[in-house]
Amino acid sequence: MPLVEIRNLTKQFSKGGETITPLNEVDLTIEPRDFLSLMGPSGSGKSTLLNLLTGIDRPTSGQILVHGTDITRLSRARLADWRAANIGYIFQTHNLIPVLTAYENIELPLLLLPMTAAERRKRIAIALEAVDLTDRADHYPRQLSGGQEQRVGIARAIVANPTIVVADEPTGDLDARTAGHILQLVERLNAELGMTLFVVTHDPQAASVAARRLQLDEGRLVESEAAAPVAALDAGRRRA
Amino acid sequence: MFRFTPYVVKSLWGHRARTALTVSGTAVALLVFCVVAAVQEGLDRLARPSEADRTLVVFQENQFCPTNSRLPEDYARLIAEVPGVRSVVPVQVFTNNCRASLDMVVFHGVPPGQLLAARNLELLSGSFSAFEDRTDAALVGQAVARRRGLEVGESFTVGEVTVSVAGVFASPVAAEENFIYTHLDFLQRAPGRNAVGTVTQLEVELAEHADPDATAAAIDARLRHGPVATATRTKGVFQREAIGDLAELIGFAQWLGYACLGLVFSLVATTTVMAVQDRIKEHAVLQTLGLRPMRVFRLVLAESLVQSMAAGLLGIGLGMLVLGWWGFSIGTEGVAIALEPSLRLAVLGAVVSAAVGLLAGLAPAYQAARTEIVAALRQA
Ligand SMILES: Nc1ncnc2c1ncn2[C@@H]1O[C@H](COP(=O)(O)OP(=O)(O)OP(=O)(O)O)[C@@H](O)[C@H]1O
Ligand SMILES: [Mg+2]
């Protein structure tokens, strides 16, 4: 069974009498351990697709089956529970909670799951290690650089070991060098930790890292064949 | 349930200037509420049926101020003959001020031999024999002693009356602690008093099954043909009537207490609304991470509650301290309303601050829980 099956997904917005349809009967299947990138012009609906997939927005019509469950039919509360267990969300701007330390930010998703304090500590240690920020655990977001903040955001997204990790332009706010580091990190999530990844990006270089590359235009989703992911990894290293 | 406590506390601490301002303002309002409630409680204590309703006060008719009531001392003998009367204590009352006052000093001159039987006094310092031995000796209620800084051995002058402190006492009746007991004949002879042979009032202890109203009527009837007409009431009724206008004023002050609660509400609500509006995006992020809307609702409510409870602790605690330490009283016509800390007041304060805190948090909590996640995340 595929991990995610999106069927006939349509999303319309009406703004001042005018209706726009960023997603028009879109179909997509995601298998476990897939690494997808999504590109498209600004305003084409990339974020919208991501938001529907993570259940923070609702489609106009269509289905999103995750593990066979249609999440478009869940209540707000059930959706929240579902996200806590299944979704890791990496934002463009890290969106860390400013009054909490890096450690406490990463801990947040774990607080929603049935888990002992010891188990939480262990998972946070692993996540911090994965983003190479063990020595910054007690720093507050304002004491971190942009790249470090984004790494904390990534640690927070992966700490609960979610079914799917999504990222909406995770390098959009960073300089090229830092962006390269972040991209490498994201690749490793897929290559080494076997996480299913869905990354929205404007950067063709970043997109080429993914095994499956999607393009969104005029409400339609098109998939193109990928270049070898290893080559892309090298490209990322060179940039860094 | 409490896993998010650090988040709540740190959110408040993160804006500590704002939180501190809200908490201190709210604490002051709750302090005032507490004092107003204490006044009301003191008044209620006077009105509460108790042993005060088994004691009659015989006073000159149409008078309430102790200065104006002069009854022949030998009325005591006549009253003792009335059926239903167990004992009669002649009392000379002298006060520095018949009008409403915050520092009323009231002397009660009582025959020393009758004082212990008539009053339930617990000596905190000094001795009763020292009081009996000196004619100018006085037993001072601890509230007055505290207010005026009086200690055993000192002498103390009000107007033309100078007494020497022989003891300081506590009493289960809080209002008593605002009185000073002296020898009856001393107060009658005090310079400028010119009251030998007269007393201000006579206190009658009723026999076990005597009916207060019938006995009071019998006493007034018995004395009708004496030189001075009397009005006899239970002590409770007497105090209430003497307090009179002041009680109305206190009833009005209650509105001040309610206004304070309104102030607490608007302070806490304003801060919580601000805290929520500052963090629309943060609440959207939390929901994206998987917090249920209800959880966000409870978190905001908790923030509001923590602030108002902290303020309550501070304001009520301070109020109890002030009331306990200074022994305030409000008095008029020689009757004192004692302001004292009580468990009931503390609990009332805590409950009220919690309730107002919750109420103030409701609307902002609802707003935070209803956040449109996507719209909030799209904000810069
Ligand atoms: N809440 C909304 N109300 C009305 N229109 C909306 C709303 N959200 C998105 N849109 C519109 O839907 C379209 C798709 O928006 P979306 O944010 O998904 O684009 P995007 O591909 O992520 O763009 P970008 O690359 O700039 O982030 C845009 O035209 C946008 O204006
Ligand atoms: Mg977007």
PDB file of C-alpha atoms in Angstrom, chain A residues 12 59 61 81 88 117:
ATOM      1  CA  GLN A  12     -10.107  26.915  -4.851  1.00  0.00           C
ATOM      2  CA  PRO A  59      -9.421  20.920   0.140  1.00  0.00           C
ATOM      3  CA  SER A  61     -12.785  18.465  -3.060  1.00  0.00           C
ATOM      4  CA  ASP A  81      -3.496  14.255  16.924  1.00  0.00           C
ATOM      5  CA  GLY A  88       7.186  16.821  10.695  1.00  0.00           C
ATOM      6  CA  ALA A 117      10.788  11.708  30.216  1.00  0.00           C
TER       7      ALA A 117
END
